[in-house]
mmCIF file of C-alpha atoms and ligand atoms in Angstrom:
data_model
loop_
_atom_site.group_PDB
_atom_site.id
_atom_site.type_symbol
_atom_site.label_atom_id
_atom_site.label_comp_id
_atom_site.label_asym_id
_atom_site.label_seq_id
_atom_site.Cartn_x
_atom_site.Cartn_y
_atom_site.Cartn_z
ATOM 1 C CA MET R 1068 19.453 -10.849 -5.396
ATOM 2 C CA ASN R 1069 15.842 -12.023 -5.053
ATOM 3 C CA THR R 1070 15.418 -12.150 -1.300
ATOM 4 C CA ILE R 1071 11.627 -11.909 -1.194
ATOM 5 C CA GLN R 1072 10.161 -14.123 1.544
ATOM 6 C CA LYS R 1073 6.933 -15.948 0.737
ATOM 7 C CA SER R 1074 4.254 -16.601 3.301
ATOM 8 C CA ILE R 1075 1.342 -18.609 1.924
ATOM 9 C CA PHE R 1076 -1.949 -19.250 3.717
ATOM 10 C CA PRO R 1077 -5.060 -21.253 2.832
ATOM 11 C CA THR R 1078 -7.209 -18.104 2.886
ATOM 12 C CA SER R 1079 -6.834 -14.328 2.743
ATOM 13 C CA THR R 1080 -8.460 -14.142 6.183
ATOM 14 C CA GLU R 1081 -5.712 -16.216 7.789
ATOM 15 C CA ALA R 1082 -3.019 -14.301 5.906
ATOM 16 C CA SER R 1083 -4.524 -10.951 6.924
ATOM 17 C CA LYS R 1084 -4.657 -12.026 10.587
ATOM 18 C CA ASN R 1085 -0.966 -12.885 10.444
ATOM 19 C CA VAL R 1086 -0.055 -9.544 8.910
ATOM 20 C CA ALA R 1087 -2.157 -7.771 11.559
ATOM 21 C CA LYS R 1088 -0.334 -9.730 14.269
ATOM 22 C CA GLU R 1089 3.075 -8.668 12.886
ATOM 23 C CA ILE R 1090 2.026 -5.024 12.712
ATOM 24 C CA SER R 1091 0.487 -5.012 16.180
ATOM 25 C CA LEU R 1092 3.597 -6.617 17.631
ATOM 26 C CA LEU R 1093 5.767 -3.832 16.239
ATOM 27 C CA ILE R 1094 3.381 -1.144 17.502
ATOM 28 C CA LYS R 1095 3.249 -2.768 20.955
ATOM 29 C CA THR R 1096 7.037 -3.069 21.184
ATOM 30 C CA ASN R 1097 7.498 0.549 20.098
ATOM 31 C CA ASN R 1098 4.745 1.771 22.448
ATOM 32 C CA ASN R 1099 6.459 0.037 25.374
ATOM 33 C CA ALA R 1100 9.758 1.659 24.423
ATOM 34 C CA GLY R 1101 8.085 5.089 24.072
ATOM 35 C CA LYS R 1102 8.800 5.071 20.345
ATOM 36 C CA GLN R 1103 6.621 5.963 17.367
ATOM 37 C CA THR R 1104 5.700 3.474 14.643
ATOM 38 C CA ILE R 1105 5.621 4.689 11.057
ATOM 39 C CA LEU R 1106 3.289 2.741 8.778
ATOM 40 C CA GLY R 1107 2.907 3.003 5.003
ATOM 41 C CA LEU R 1108 -0.679 2.146 4.063
ATOM 42 C CA ALA R 1109 -2.495 1.007 0.945
ATOM 43 C CA THR R 1110 -6.139 1.125 -0.114
ATOM 44 C CA GLY R 1111 -8.166 -1.152 -2.416
ATOM 45 C CA SER R 1112 -9.870 -4.443 -1.624
ATOM 46 C CA THR R 1113 -6.684 -6.270 -0.565
ATOM 47 C CA PRO R 1114 -6.080 -4.718 2.904
ATOM 48 C CA LEU R 1115 -9.753 -4.698 3.972
ATOM 49 C CA GLU R 1116 -9.575 -7.816 6.165
ATOM 50 C CA LEU R 1117 -6.268 -6.638 7.606
ATOM 51 C CA TYR R 1118 -7.744 -3.272 8.632
ATOM 52 C CA LYS R 1119 -10.739 -5.059 10.161
ATOM 53 C CA GLU R 1120 -8.380 -7.217 12.208
ATOM 54 C CA LEU R 1121 -6.344 -4.195 13.367
ATOM 55 C CA VAL R 1122 -9.592 -2.593 14.540
ATOM 56 C CA ASN R 1123 -10.427 -5.842 16.403
ATOM 57 C CA ILE R 1124 -7.012 -5.881 18.074
ATOM 58 C CA HIS R 1125 -7.482 -2.237 19.103
ATOM 59 C CA LYS R 1126 -10.960 -2.927 20.538
ATOM 60 C CA ASN R 1127 -10.365 -6.306 22.155
ATOM 61 C CA GLN R 1128 -6.697 -6.206 23.138
ATOM 62 C CA GLY R 1129 -6.328 -2.489 23.800
ATOM 63 C CA LEU R 1130 -3.642 -1.881 21.173
ATOM 64 C CA SER R 1131 -3.135 1.887 21.031
ATOM 65 C CA PHE R 1132 -2.397 3.771 17.809
ATOM 66 C CA ARG R 1133 -1.631 7.061 19.635
ATOM 67 C CA ASN R 1134 2.049 6.743 18.701
ATOM 68 C CA VAL R 1135 1.458 5.595 15.138
ATOM 69 C CA ILE R 1136 2.130 7.847 12.158
ATOM 70 C CA THR R 1137 0.742 6.815 8.768
ATOM 71 C CA PHE R 1138 1.534 7.661 5.166
ATOM 72 C CA ASN R 1139 -0.773 6.448 2.427
ATOM 73 C CA LEU R 1140 0.728 5.433 -0.863
ATOM 74 C CA ASP R 1141 -1.539 7.292 -3.209
ATOM 75 C CA GLU R 1142 -4.679 9.251 -4.045
ATOM 76 C CA TYR R 1143 -6.574 9.863 -7.269
ATOM 77 C CA TYR R 1144 -6.068 13.236 -8.960
ATOM 78 C CA PRO R 1145 -7.996 15.395 -9.076
ATOM 79 C CA MET R 1146 -9.939 14.230 -6.025
ATOM 80 C CA ASN R 1147 -11.856 16.107 -3.361
ATOM 81 C CA PRO R 1148 -10.940 14.535 0.009
ATOM 82 C CA GLU R 1149 -14.667 14.634 0.912
ATOM 83 C CA ASP R 1150 -15.637 12.558 -2.141
ATOM 84 C CA ARG R 1151 -16.839 9.039 -1.316
ATOM 85 C CA ASN R 1152 -14.305 7.667 -3.824
ATOM 86 C CA SER R 1153 -11.369 9.459 -2.229
ATOM 87 C CA TYR R 1154 -8.790 7.398 -0.403
ATOM 88 C CA VAL R 1155 -9.293 9.765 2.538
ATOM 89 C CA HIS R 1156 -12.888 8.545 2.750
ATOM 90 C CA PHE R 1157 -11.759 4.920 2.296
ATOM 91 C CA MET R 1158 -9.205 5.079 5.109
ATOM 92 C CA ASN R 1159 -11.611 6.753 7.532
ATOM 93 C CA LYS R 1160 -14.342 4.231 6.732
ATOM 94 C CA HIS R 1161 -12.164 1.151 7.047
ATOM 95 C CA LEU R 1162 -9.623 2.077 9.717
ATOM 96 C CA PHE R 1163 -9.104 5.551 11.104
ATOM 97 C CA ASP R 1164 -12.661 6.136 12.408
ATOM 98 C CA TYR R 1165 -12.352 3.101 14.710
ATOM 99 C CA ILE R 1166 -8.889 3.501 16.243
ATOM 100 C CA ASP R 1167 -7.311 6.073 18.556
ATOM 101 C CA ILE R 1168 -4.882 7.515 16.005
ATOM 102 C CA ASP R 1169 -4.155 11.235 16.281
ATOM 103 C CA LYS R 1170 -5.619 12.807 13.094
ATOM 104 C CA ASP R 1171 -2.482 14.982 12.818
ATOM 105 C CA ASN R 1172 -0.443 11.796 12.359
ATOM 106 C CA ILE R 1173 -2.366 10.734 9.234
ATOM 107 C CA HIS R 1174 -0.865 11.612 5.848
ATOM 108 C CA ILE R 1175 -2.668 10.915 2.577
ATOM 109 C CA PRO R 1176 -1.614 12.604 -0.680
ATOM 110 C CA ASP R 1177 -3.967 15.547 -1.249
ATOM 111 C CA GLY R 1178 -5.882 15.121 -4.501
ATOM 112 C CA SER R 1179 -7.142 18.707 -4.280
ATOM 113 C CA VAL R 1180 -3.771 20.453 -4.397
ATOM 114 C CA SER R 1181 -3.506 22.816 -7.390
ATOM 115 C CA GLU R 1182 -1.547 21.546 -10.375
ATOM 116 C CA ASP R 1183 0.948 24.425 -10.041
ATOM 117 C CA ASN R 1184 1.853 23.304 -6.533
ATOM 118 C CA ILE R 1185 2.025 19.550 -7.077
ATOM 119 C CA ASP R 1186 5.804 19.200 -7.437
ATOM 120 C CA GLU R 1187 6.435 21.142 -4.251
ATOM 121 C CA TYR R 1188 3.639 19.268 -2.486
ATOM 122 C CA CYS R 1189 5.149 15.893 -3.456
ATOM 123 C CA GLU R 1190 8.611 16.945 -2.323
ATOM 124 C CA THR R 1191 7.145 17.965 1.049
ATOM 125 C CA TYR R 1192 5.431 14.562 1.334
ATOM 126 C CA GLU R 1193 8.813 12.871 0.870
ATOM 127 C CA GLN R 1194 10.479 15.229 3.351
ATOM 128 C CA THR R 1195 7.797 14.542 5.957
ATOM 129 C CA ILE R 1196 8.435 10.792 5.651
ATOM 130 C CA ARG R 1197 12.175 11.378 6.047
ATOM 131 C CA ALA R 1198 11.637 13.697 9.016
ATOM 132 C CA CYS R 1199 9.773 10.870 10.793
ATOM 133 C CA GLY R 1200 12.799 8.613 10.303
ATOM 134 C CA GLY R 1201 11.359 6.625 7.381
ATOM 135 C CA ILE R 1202 8.604 4.033 7.114
ATOM 136 C CA ASP R 1203 8.926 0.966 9.371
ATOM 137 C CA ILE R 1204 6.410 -1.249 7.545
ATOM 138 C CA GLN R 1205 5.057 -0.529 4.061
ATOM 139 C CA LEU R 1206 1.891 -2.368 3.013
ATOM 140 C CA LEU R 1207 1.376 -2.960 -0.683
ATOM 141 C CA GLY R 1208 -1.271 -4.491 -2.893
ATOM 142 C CA ILE R 1209 -0.507 -5.267 -6.516
ATOM 143 C CA GLY R 1210 -2.459 -4.196 -9.586
ATOM 144 C CA ARG R 1211 -2.983 -6.515 -12.555
ATOM 145 C CA SER R 1212 -0.734 -4.127 -14.533
ATOM 146 C CA GLY R 1213 2.066 -4.927 -12.068
ATOM 147 C CA HIS R 1214 1.746 -1.554 -10.367
ATOM 148 C CA VAL R 1215 2.570 -1.004 -6.711
ATOM 149 C CA GLY R 1216 1.125 2.230 -5.404
ATOM 150 C CA PHE R 1217 0.086 3.829 -8.680
ATOM 151 C CA ASN R 1218 3.499 3.212 -10.241
ATOM 152 C CA GLU R 1219 2.306 1.984 -13.603
ATOM 153 C CA PRO R 1220 4.525 0.194 -16.152
ATOM 154 C CA GLY R 1221 7.331 2.540 -17.184
ATOM 155 C CA SER R 1222 7.944 3.764 -13.607
ATOM 156 C CA THR R 1223 11.670 3.472 -12.932
ATOM 157 C CA ARG R 1224 13.458 2.606 -9.692
ATOM 158 C CA LEU R 1225 14.374 6.298 -9.304
ATOM 159 C CA THR R 1226 10.811 7.594 -9.054
ATOM 160 C CA ARG R 1227 9.556 9.410 -5.964
ATOM 161 C CA THR R 1228 6.212 10.917 -4.964
ATOM 162 C CA ARG R 1229 4.729 12.549 -8.064
ATOM 163 C CA LEU R 1230 1.726 13.034 -10.329
ATOM 164 C CA VAL R 1231 1.220 10.058 -12.682
ATOM 165 C CA LYS R 1232 -1.152 8.951 -15.446
ATOM 166 C CA LEU R 1233 -3.252 5.870 -14.682
ATOM 167 C CA GLY R 1234 -3.136 3.011 -17.180
ATOM 168 C CA GLN R 1235 -6.216 1.574 -18.872
ATOM 169 C CA ILE R 1236 -6.194 -1.733 -16.893
ATOM 170 C CA THR R 1237 -6.101 0.222 -13.631
ATOM 171 C CA ARG R 1238 -8.903 2.581 -14.691
ATOM 172 C CA ASN R 1239 -11.035 -0.369 -15.873
ATOM 173 C CA ASP R 1240 -10.496 -2.153 -12.540
ATOM 174 C CA ALA R 1241 -11.643 0.991 -10.692
ATOM 175 C CA ALA R 1242 -14.697 1.544 -12.940
ATOM 176 C CA PRO R 1243 -17.288 -0.203 -10.707
ATOM 177 C CA MET R 1244 -16.450 2.110 -7.773
ATOM 178 C CA PHE R 1245 -16.946 5.157 -9.992
ATOM 179 C CA SER R 1246 -20.030 3.817 -11.815
ATOM 180 C CA GLY R 1247 -18.239 3.737 -15.156
ATOM 181 C CA VAL R 1248 -14.688 4.043 -16.445
ATOM 182 C CA GLU R 1249 -15.431 7.523 -17.829
ATOM 183 C CA HIS R 1250 -15.712 8.798 -14.237
ATOM 184 C CA VAL R 1251 -12.394 7.305 -13.054
ATOM 185 C CA PRO R 1252 -9.762 10.061 -12.692
ATOM 186 C CA LYS R 1253 -7.030 9.848 -15.311
ATOM 187 C CA GLN R 1254 -4.240 10.729 -12.884
ATOM 188 C CA ALA R 1255 -3.069 10.092 -9.351
ATOM 189 C CA ILE R 1256 -0.446 11.221 -6.866
ATOM 190 C CA THR R 1257 1.656 8.268 -5.767
ATOM 191 C CA MET R 1258 4.746 7.524 -3.748
ATOM 192 C CA GLY R 1259 7.417 6.336 -6.185
ATOM 193 C CA ILE R 1260 9.374 3.117 -6.537
ATOM 194 C CA ARG R 1261 12.367 4.736 -4.809
ATOM 195 C CA SER R 1262 10.124 5.936 -1.959
ATOM 196 C CA ILE R 1263 8.839 2.354 -1.563
ATOM 197 C CA LEU R 1264 12.309 0.774 -1.760
ATOM 198 C CA ASP R 1265 13.532 3.195 0.928
ATOM 199 C CA THR R 1266 11.110 1.709 3.491
ATOM 200 C CA LYS R 1267 12.538 -0.602 6.150
ATOM 201 C CA LYS R 1268 10.176 -3.535 5.655
ATOM 202 C CA ILE R 1269 7.603 -4.298 2.958
ATOM 203 C CA TYR R 1270 4.563 -6.580 3.153
ATOM 204 C CA LEU R 1271 3.076 -7.211 -0.302
ATOM 205 C CA LEU R 1272 -0.375 -8.783 -0.093
ATOM 206 C CA ALA R 1273 -2.273 -10.543 -2.891
ATOM 207 C CA TRP R 1274 -5.388 -12.662 -2.884
ATOM 208 C CA GLY R 1275 -7.313 -14.650 -5.462
ATOM 209 C CA LYS R 1276 -6.851 -16.239 -8.835
ATOM 210 C CA SER R 1277 -6.952 -12.889 -10.687
ATOM 211 C CA LYS R 1278 -3.619 -11.934 -9.065
ATOM 212 C CA ALA R 1279 -1.834 -15.283 -9.667
ATOM 213 C CA ALA R 1280 -0.251 -14.375 -13.024
ATOM 214 C CA ILE R 1281 1.064 -10.967 -11.960
ATOM 215 C CA VAL R 1282 2.318 -12.362 -8.622
ATOM 216 C CA LYS R 1283 4.351 -14.944 -10.502
ATOM 217 C CA LYS R 1284 5.807 -12.272 -12.810
ATOM 218 C CA ALA R 1285 6.574 -9.912 -9.907
ATOM 219 C CA LEU R 1286 8.479 -12.612 -8.051
ATOM 220 C CA THR R 1287 10.202 -14.467 -10.874
ATOM 221 C CA ASP R 1288 10.619 -12.178 -13.916
ATOM 222 C CA LYS R 1289 13.812 -10.243 -14.406
ATOM 223 C CA VAL R 1290 13.602 -6.785 -12.783
ATOM 224 C CA THR R 1291 12.030 -4.388 -15.273
ATOM 225 C CA ASP R 1292 10.094 -1.128 -15.255
ATOM 226 C CA LYS R 1293 7.545 -2.898 -17.482
ATOM 227 C CA ILE R 1294 6.437 -4.700 -14.291
ATOM 228 C CA PRO R 1295 7.154 -2.198 -11.501
ATOM 229 C CA ALA R 1296 6.495 -4.791 -8.753
ATOM 230 C CA THR R 1297 9.651 -6.644 -9.890
ATOM 231 C CA PHE R 1298 11.667 -3.829 -8.251
ATOM 232 C CA LEU R 1299 10.710 -5.362 -4.908
ATOM 233 C CA GLN R 1300 13.288 -8.044 -5.723
ATOM 234 C CA GLU R 1301 15.881 -5.332 -5.016
ATOM 235 C CA HIS R 1302 14.554 -4.673 -1.500
ATOM 236 C CA LYS R 1303 16.261 -6.425 1.404
ATOM 237 C CA ASN R 1304 13.281 -7.009 3.676
ATOM 238 C CA THR R 1305 10.158 -7.870 1.677
ATOM 239 C CA THR R 1306 7.621 -10.585 2.472
ATOM 240 C CA VAL R 1307 4.739 -11.482 0.168
ATOM 241 C CA PHE R 1308 1.621 -12.784 1.857
ATOM 242 C CA LEU R 1309 -0.484 -14.849 -0.511
ATOM 243 C CA ASP R 1310 -3.559 -16.988 -0.310
ATOM 244 C CA LYS R 1311 -3.538 -20.343 -2.117
ATOM 245 C CA GLU R 1312 -5.123 -18.948 -5.287
ATOM 246 C CA ALA R 1313 -2.706 -16.036 -5.641
ATOM 247 C CA ALA R 1314 0.207 -18.485 -5.206
ATOM 248 C CA SER R 1315 -1.257 -21.008 -7.649
ATOM 249 C CA GLU R 1316 1.019 -20.168 -10.608
ATOM 250 C CA LEU R 1317 4.221 -20.463 -8.608
ATOM 251 C CA VAL R 1318 5.863 -23.855 -8.994
ATOM 252 C CA GLN R 1319 7.353 -25.687 -6.002
ATOM 253 C CA GLU R 1320 10.912 -24.291 -6.251
ATOM 254 C CA GLN R 1321 9.532 -20.733 -6.472
ATOM 255 C CA LEU R 1322 7.657 -21.149 -3.209
ATOM 256 C CA THR R 1323 10.717 -21.151 -0.964
HETATM 257 C C1 F6R U 2067 -3.873 1.320 -3.480
HETATM 258 C C2 F6R U 2067 -2.753 0.984 -4.345
HETATM 259 C C3 F6R U 2067 -2.893 0.005 -5.456
HETATM 260 C C4 F6R U 2067 -3.639 -1.257 -5.053
HETATM 261 C C5 F6R U 2067 -3.734 -2.228 -6.231
HETATM 262 C C6 F6R U 2067 -4.533 -3.460 -5.884
HETATM 263 O O1 F6R U 2067 -3.485 2.264 -2.493
HETATM 264 O O2 F6R U 2067 -1.717 1.531 -4.174
HETATM 265 O O3 F6R U 2067 -1.596 -0.329 -5.909
HETATM 266 O O4 F6R U 2067 -2.964 -1.866 -3.985
HETATM 267 O O5 F6R U 2067 -4.338 -1.581 -7.304
HETATM 268 O O6 F6R U 2067 -5.865 -3.105 -5.692
HETATM 269 P P1 F6R U 2067 -6.893 -4.154 -5.043
HETATM 270 O O7 F6R U 2067 -6.439 -4.388 -3.649
HETATM 271 O O8 F6R U 2067 -8.228 -3.438 -5.059
HETATM 272 O O9 F6R U 2067 -6.843 -5.372 -5.886
#
């Protein structure tokens, strides 16, 4: 059942360039065929080099994002989209401000939606993804709690876009950005495990020693909602891109 492909590189820079190449190839092929490309995007430190490389490919090789539609995985809640800690701000600063994407094609969960309307809002987010024909490539990072998106331990394989509580490890990891854990929002809106497993292709990225233990668990532990990333073992088209450090706890037979 575990069909996850592993792609290991000496450095995160080389790995990120390879992921960027794969994504740009799909966009180019779809552009030539007059088709749209639907990308699922993540935030955090992991995709930074990848986004930089996509911007490079746009600038230096003329790759156009006019026919690309994006859906981000998650957003803190509550969160004003204008806030410098919002994922809206993050995506503009690291990708969208430098490419020719149509702003109407960008979707990021809205951290300012009123609590009364959240369920309906989340359902609409799911419907919009479906109406586009589903996500072609979903990018994921992994949290030290084993979360993908903000699906913290306890998130089942049936979960879809919804309001969730953030765990303590996740809030501690975000504390430096917010100048103290007490300022980190306690909740988030996130695509669910089911929403992620419904995507056509998944690229999970992880760099550095601090991710080695959770990467090993995600790839080799029995599937469990205690480590939500293990659900990726049930997806038919997932590749993990690792640097040497993130792969360092996998033994030889787990590398193939
Ligand atoms: C971000 C997200 C999270 C991060 C994860 C890793 O949109 O969904 O699951 O991918 O917390 O964060 P970094 O990359 O900062 O280690």
